[in-house]
Tab-separated table of C-alpha atoms in Angstrom:
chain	number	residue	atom	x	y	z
A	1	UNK	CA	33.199	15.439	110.901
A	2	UNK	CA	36.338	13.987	111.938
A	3	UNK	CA	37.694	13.412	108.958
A	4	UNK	CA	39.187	9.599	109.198
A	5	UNK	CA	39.444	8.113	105.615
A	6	UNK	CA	39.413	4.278	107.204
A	7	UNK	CA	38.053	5.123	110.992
A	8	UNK	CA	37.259	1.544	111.158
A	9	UNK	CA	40.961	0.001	110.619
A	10	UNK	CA	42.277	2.885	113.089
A	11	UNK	CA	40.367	2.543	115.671
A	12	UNK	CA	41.261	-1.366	115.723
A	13	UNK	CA	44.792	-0.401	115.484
A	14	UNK	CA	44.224	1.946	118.342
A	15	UNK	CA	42.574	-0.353	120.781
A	16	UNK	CA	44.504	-3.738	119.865
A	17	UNK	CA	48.431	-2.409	119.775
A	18	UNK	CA	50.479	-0.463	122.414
A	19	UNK	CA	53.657	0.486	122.432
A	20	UNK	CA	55.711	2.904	123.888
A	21	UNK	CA	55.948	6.844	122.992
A	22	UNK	CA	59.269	8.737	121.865
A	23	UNK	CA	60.360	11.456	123.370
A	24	UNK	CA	61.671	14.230	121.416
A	25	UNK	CA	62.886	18.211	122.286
A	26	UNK	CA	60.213	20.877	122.053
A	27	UNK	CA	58.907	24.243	122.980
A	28	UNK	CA	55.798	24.968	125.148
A	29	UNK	CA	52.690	22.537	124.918
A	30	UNK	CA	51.471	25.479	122.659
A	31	UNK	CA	53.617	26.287	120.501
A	32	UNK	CA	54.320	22.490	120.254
A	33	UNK	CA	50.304	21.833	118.991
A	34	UNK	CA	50.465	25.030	116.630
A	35	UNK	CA	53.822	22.882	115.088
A	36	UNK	CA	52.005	19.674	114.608
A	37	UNK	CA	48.832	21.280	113.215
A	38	UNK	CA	51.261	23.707	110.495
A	39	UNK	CA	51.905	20.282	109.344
A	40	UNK	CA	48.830	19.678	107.722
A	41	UNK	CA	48.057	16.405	108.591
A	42	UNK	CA	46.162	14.826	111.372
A	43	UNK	CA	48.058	11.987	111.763
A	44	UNK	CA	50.219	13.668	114.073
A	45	UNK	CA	47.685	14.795	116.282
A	46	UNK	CA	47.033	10.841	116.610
A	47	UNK	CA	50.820	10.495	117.108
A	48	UNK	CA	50.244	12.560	120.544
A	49	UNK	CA	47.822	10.422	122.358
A	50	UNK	CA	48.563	8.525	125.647
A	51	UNK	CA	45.400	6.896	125.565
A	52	UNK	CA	47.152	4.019	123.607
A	53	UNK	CA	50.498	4.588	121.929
A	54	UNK	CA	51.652	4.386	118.550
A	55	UNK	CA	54.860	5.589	116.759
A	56	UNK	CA	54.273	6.682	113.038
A	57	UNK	CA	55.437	3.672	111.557
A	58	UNK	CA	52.734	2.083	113.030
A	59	UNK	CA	49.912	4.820	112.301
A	60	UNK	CA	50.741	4.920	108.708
A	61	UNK	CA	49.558	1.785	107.044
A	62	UNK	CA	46.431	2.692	108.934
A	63	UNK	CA	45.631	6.366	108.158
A	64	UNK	CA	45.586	7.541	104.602
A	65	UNK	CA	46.869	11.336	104.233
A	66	UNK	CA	44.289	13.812	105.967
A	67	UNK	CA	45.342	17.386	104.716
A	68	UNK	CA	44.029	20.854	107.062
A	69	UNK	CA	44.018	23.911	104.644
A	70	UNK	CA	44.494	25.690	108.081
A	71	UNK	CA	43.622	25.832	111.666
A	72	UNK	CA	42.793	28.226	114.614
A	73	UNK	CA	43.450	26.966	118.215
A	74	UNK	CA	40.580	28.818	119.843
A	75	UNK	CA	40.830	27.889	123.421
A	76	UNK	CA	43.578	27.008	125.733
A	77	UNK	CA	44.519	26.425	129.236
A	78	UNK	CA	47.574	24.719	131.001
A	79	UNK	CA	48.774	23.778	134.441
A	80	UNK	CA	51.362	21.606	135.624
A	81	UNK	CA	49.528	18.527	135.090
A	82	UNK	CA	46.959	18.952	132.062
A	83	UNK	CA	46.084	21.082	129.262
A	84	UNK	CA	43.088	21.075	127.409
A	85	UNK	CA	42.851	23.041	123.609
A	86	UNK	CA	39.872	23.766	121.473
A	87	UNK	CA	40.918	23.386	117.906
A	88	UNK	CA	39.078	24.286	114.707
A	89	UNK	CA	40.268	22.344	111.240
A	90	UNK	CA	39.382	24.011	107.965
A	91	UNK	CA	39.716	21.735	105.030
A	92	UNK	CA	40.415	22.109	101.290
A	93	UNK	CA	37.133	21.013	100.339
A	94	UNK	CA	35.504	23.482	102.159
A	95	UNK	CA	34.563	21.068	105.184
A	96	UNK	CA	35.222	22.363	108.724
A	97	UNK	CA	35.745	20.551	111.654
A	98	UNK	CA	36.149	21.055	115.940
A	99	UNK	CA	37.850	18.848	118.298
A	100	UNK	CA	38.517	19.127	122.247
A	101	UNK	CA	41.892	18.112	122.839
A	102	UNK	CA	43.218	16.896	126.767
A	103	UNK	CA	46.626	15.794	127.408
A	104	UNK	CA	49.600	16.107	129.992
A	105	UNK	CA	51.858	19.012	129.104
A	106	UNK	CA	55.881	17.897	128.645
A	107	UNK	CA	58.252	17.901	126.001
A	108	UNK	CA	56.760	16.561	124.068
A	109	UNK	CA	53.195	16.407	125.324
A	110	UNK	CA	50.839	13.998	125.176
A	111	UNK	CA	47.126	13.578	124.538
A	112	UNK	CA	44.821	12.005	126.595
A	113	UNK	CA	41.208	12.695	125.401
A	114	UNK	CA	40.020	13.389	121.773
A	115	UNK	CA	36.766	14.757	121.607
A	116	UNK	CA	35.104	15.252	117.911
A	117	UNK	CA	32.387	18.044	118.515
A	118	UNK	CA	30.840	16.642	114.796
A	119	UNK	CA	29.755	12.860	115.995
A	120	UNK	CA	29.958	13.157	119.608
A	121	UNK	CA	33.310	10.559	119.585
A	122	UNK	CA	35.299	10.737	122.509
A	123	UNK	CA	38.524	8.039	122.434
A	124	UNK	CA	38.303	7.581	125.877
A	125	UNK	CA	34.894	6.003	126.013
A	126	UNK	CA	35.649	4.138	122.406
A	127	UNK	CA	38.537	2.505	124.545
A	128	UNK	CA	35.983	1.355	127.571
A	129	UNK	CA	34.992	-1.026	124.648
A	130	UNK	CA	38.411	-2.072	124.501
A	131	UNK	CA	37.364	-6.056	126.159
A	132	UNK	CA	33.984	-5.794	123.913
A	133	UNK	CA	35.767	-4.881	120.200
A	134	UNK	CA	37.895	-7.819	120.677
A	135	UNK	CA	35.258	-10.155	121.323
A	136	UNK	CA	33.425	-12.248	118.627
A	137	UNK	CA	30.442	-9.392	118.735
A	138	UNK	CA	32.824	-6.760	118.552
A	139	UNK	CA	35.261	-8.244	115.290
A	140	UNK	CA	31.791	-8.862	113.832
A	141	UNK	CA	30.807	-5.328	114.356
A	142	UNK	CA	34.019	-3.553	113.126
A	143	UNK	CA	33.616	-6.111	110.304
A	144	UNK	CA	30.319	-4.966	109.589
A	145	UNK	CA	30.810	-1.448	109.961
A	146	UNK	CA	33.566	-1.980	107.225
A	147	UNK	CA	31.258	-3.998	104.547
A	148	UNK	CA	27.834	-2.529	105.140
A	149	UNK	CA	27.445	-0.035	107.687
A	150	UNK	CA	23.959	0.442	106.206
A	151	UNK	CA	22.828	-3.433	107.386
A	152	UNK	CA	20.966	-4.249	110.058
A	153	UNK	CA	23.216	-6.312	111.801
A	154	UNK	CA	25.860	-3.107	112.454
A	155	UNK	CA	22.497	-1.858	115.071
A	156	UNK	CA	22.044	-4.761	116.816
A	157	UNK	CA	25.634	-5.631	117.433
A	158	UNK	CA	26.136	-2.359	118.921
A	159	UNK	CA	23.261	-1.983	120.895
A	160	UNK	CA	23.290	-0.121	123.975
A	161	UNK	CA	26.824	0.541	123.988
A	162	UNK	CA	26.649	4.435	123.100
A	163	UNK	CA	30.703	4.506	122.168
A	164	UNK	CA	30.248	2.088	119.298
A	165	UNK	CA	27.165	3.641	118.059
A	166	UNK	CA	29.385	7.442	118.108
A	167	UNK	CA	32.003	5.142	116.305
A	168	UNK	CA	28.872	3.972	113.703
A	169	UNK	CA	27.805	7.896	113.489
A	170	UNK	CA	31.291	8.916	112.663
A	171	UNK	CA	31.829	6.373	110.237
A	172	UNK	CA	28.472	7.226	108.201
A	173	UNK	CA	28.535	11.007	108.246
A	174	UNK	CA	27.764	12.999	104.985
A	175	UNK	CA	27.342	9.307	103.705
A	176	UNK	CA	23.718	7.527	102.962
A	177	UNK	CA	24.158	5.517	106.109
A	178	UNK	CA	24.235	8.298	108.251
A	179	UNK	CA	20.314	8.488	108.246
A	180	UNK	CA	20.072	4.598	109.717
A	181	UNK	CA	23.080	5.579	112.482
A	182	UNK	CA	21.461	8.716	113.650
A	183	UNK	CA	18.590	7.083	114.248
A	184	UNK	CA	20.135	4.398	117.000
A	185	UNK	CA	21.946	6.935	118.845
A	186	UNK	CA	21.505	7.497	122.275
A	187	UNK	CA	20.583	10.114	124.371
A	188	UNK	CA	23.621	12.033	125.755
A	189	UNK	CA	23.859	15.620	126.980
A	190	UNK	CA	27.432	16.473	124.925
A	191	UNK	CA	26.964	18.981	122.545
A	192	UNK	CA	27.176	17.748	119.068
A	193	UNK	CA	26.863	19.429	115.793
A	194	UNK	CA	25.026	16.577	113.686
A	195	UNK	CA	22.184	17.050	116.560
A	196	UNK	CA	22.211	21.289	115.555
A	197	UNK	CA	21.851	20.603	111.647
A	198	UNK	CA	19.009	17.758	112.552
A	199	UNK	CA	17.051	20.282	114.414
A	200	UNK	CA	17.798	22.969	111.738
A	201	UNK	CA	16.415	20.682	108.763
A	202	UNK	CA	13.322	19.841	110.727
A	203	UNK	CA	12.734	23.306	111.805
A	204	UNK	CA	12.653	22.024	115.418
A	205	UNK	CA	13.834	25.176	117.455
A	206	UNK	CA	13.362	23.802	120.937
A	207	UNK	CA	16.246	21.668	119.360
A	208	UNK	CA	18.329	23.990	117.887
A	209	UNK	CA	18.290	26.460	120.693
A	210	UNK	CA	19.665	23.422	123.350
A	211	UNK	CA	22.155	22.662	120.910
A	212	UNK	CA	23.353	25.916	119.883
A	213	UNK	CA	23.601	26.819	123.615
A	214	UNK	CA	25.398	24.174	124.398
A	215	UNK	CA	27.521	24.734	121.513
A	216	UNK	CA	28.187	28.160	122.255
A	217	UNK	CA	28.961	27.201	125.762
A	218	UNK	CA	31.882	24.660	124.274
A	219	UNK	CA	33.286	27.028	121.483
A	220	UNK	CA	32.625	30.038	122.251
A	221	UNK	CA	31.265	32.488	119.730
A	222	UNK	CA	33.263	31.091	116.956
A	223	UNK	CA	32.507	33.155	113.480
A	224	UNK	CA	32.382	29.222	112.124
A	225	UNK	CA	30.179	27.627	114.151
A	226	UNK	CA	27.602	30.483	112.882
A	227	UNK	CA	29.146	29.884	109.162
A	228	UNK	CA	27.814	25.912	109.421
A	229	UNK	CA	24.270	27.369	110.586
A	230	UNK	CA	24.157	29.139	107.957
A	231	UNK	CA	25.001	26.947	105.420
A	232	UNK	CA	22.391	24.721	107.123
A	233	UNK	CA	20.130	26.842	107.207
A	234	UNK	CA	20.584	27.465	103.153
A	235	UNK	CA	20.462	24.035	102.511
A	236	UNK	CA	17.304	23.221	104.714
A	237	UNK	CA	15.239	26.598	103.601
A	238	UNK	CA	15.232	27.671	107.176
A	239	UNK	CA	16.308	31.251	106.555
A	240	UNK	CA	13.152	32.707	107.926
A	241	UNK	CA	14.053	32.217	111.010
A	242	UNK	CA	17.805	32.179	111.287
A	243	UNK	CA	18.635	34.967	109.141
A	244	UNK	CA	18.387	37.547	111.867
A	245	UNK	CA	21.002	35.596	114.204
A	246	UNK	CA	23.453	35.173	111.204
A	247	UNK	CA	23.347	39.125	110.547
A	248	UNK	CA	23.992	39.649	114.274
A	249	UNK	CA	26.517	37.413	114.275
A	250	UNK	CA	28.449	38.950	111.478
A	251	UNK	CA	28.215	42.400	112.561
A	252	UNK	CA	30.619	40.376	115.946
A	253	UNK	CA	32.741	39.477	113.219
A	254	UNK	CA	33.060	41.617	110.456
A	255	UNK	CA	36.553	40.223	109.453
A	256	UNK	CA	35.235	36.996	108.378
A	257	UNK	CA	34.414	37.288	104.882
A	258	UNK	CA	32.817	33.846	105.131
A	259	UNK	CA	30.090	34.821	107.588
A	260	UNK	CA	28.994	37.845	105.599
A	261	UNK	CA	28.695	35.820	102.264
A	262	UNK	CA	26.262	33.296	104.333
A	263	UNK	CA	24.223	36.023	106.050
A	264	UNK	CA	24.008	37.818	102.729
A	265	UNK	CA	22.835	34.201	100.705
A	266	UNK	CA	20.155	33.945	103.719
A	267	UNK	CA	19.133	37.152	103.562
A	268	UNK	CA	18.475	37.283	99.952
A	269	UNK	CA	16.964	33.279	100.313
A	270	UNK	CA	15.056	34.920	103.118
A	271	UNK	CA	13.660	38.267	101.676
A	272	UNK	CA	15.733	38.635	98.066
A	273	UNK	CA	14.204	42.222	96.979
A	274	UNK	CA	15.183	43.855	100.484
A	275	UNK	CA	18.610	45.910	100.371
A	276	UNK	CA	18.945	46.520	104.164
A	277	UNK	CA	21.392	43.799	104.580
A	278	UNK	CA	24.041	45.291	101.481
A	279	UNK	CA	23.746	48.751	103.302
A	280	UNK	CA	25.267	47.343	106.267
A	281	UNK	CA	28.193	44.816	104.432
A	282	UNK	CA	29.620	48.514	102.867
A	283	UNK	CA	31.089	48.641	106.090
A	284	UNK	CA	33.203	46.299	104.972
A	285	UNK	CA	32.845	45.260	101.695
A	286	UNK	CA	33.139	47.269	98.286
A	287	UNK	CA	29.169	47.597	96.192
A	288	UNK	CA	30.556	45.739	93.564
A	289	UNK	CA	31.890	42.525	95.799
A	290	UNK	CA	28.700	42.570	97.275
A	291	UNK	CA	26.834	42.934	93.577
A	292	UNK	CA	29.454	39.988	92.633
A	293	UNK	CA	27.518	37.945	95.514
A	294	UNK	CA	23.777	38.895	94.654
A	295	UNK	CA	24.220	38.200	91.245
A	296	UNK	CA	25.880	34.893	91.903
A	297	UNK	CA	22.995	34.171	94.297
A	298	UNK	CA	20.579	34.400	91.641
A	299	UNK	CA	22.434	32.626	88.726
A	300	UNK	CA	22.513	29.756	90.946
A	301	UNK	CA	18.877	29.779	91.655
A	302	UNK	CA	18.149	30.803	87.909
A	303	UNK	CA	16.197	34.174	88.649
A	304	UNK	CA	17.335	37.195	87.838
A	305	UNK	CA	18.381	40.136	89.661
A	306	UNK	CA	15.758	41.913	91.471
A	307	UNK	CA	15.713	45.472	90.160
A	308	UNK	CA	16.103	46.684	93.944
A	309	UNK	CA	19.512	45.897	93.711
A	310	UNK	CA	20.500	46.984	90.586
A	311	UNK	CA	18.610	50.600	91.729
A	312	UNK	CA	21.033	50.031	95.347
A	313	UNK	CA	23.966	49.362	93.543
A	314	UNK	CA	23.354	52.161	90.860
A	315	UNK	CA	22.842	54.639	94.624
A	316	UNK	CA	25.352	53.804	96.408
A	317	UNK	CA	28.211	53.205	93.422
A	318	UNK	CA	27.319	57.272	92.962
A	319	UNK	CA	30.466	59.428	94.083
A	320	UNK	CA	29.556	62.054	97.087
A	321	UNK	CA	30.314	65.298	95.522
A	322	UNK	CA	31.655	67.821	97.803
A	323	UNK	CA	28.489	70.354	98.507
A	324	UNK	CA	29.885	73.344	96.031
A	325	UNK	CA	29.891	70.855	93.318
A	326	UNK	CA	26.619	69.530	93.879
């Protein structure tokens, strides 16, 4: 989700008030992104766009603090007149986020499409709306998306005009509304990650594989993107059939300790007496770690501990004795 505490009063900022963008020494466009995103906020990834300008002291009264545990820029390309970077946002509360940035590379540089991978949101179609949003419908809609983004009014105000409803989506994820938005959407052919957790908590895996493909197409084979399918997956009881993909995945990246904690939880959600899966993680993990997660796995579902795993654990804790000891 792009994580906007008041997307409503930002994006009216945004579209109403333009005004021209300082210029300031820096490095290379990316060494110039990886300083704004160390800074934690996202704010001044706003602070960047060309699409309409805003110095801080305008942004602020707007945007309340947005902090990124950490990032990963996992894409980028550059030529003399554009750049476009793929950018993943981990935050503290565990929430993750991706965003396609485009811009004109100079010092500094400036960005010229947003596009939030979570809702589908691109600024640059948002700002097609521009003449619309400050029309009587449109101050009515941003007024009702505001108030009660759960009336009916908020649908039929935006109707056919597939920007607002992204800007409706985006404003109701991981909220109760979200359920009424996602139903007016509109078709479009972007990938989008609400669509992938939809088709994974209805099981529907014509759905899932379009999305995932197109996912994969737009991200790459990002150790994350397989982290959130998992964690859908737990929360939808779809392990059955997504527990195989999240063990191949992790075995691609081993390093993320993340992914193997998620394809371990499946796996035991999946089939919890079978051990296969903890022979494999000793490749990377210690027994006990991986006893640490099995037992946690079952305290939180109030079962105990298979006695397969205690009999693994007790096997492969042993010490290999060289053979004149044995």
């Amino acid at each position: 989700m792009l994580r906007w505490c008041s997307t409503l009063s930002l994006f009216l900022s945004l579209l109403l008030v333009a005004v021209p963008a300082q210029s300031e020494d820096g490095d290379g466009t990316l060494s110039q992104l990886r300083s704004d995103l160390s800074q934690g906020q996202l704010d001044v990834l706003l602070q960047r766009q060309d699409i309409v300008r805003l110095p801080a002291s305008t942004l602020k009264p707007w945007i309340q603090p947005q902090p990124i545990d950490r990032f990963a820029i996992t894409g980028f390309n550059e030529n003399d007149h554009r750049f476009a970077a793929r950018v993943r946002l981990h935050f503290p509360d565990g929430n993750i986020s991706f965003l396609r940035l485009e811009g004109t590379p100079a010092k500094p540089y400036t960005v010229t499409d947003w596009y939030d991978y979570s809702s589908g949101l691109r600024l640059t179609a948002l700002l097609e709306e521009r003449r619309w949003l400050q029309s009587e419908d449109g101050k009515a809609f941003l007024s009702e998306l505001g108030e009660s983004p759960d009336g009916p009014s908020v649908a039929t105000l935006a109707e056919g005009r597939p920007a607002a409803l992204k800007l409706w989506l985006t404003q109701c994820l991981g909220n109760p509304c979200e359920r009424i938005a996602a139903a007016h959407q509109l078709e479009s052919e972007q990938p989008m990650i609400w669509l992938l957790r939809r088709a994974i908590a209805s099981g529907d895996t014509d759905q899932y594989r379009q999305q995932h493909a197109a996912l994969l197409a737009a991200l790459g084979d990002d150790a994350y993107l397989w982290w959130l399918e998992g964690q859908y997956a737990l929360e939808y009881q779809q392990c059955s059939w997504l527990v195989s993909p999240l063990r191949d995945a992790w075995r691609r990246h081993q390093d993320v300790l993340a992914l193997a904690d998620v394809a371990l939880q499946c796996s035991l959600s999946h089939m919890p007496e079978q051990t296969a899966f903890g022979v494999a993680l000793t490749q990377q993990l210690s027994v006990d770690t991986i006893m640490d997660s099995v037992a946690a796995f079952f305290a939180a579902h109030n079962r105990p501990v298979p006695e397969s795993w205690h009999q693994w654990a007790l096997t492969y804790s042993l010490p290999i004795l060289p053979a004149d000891q044995e």
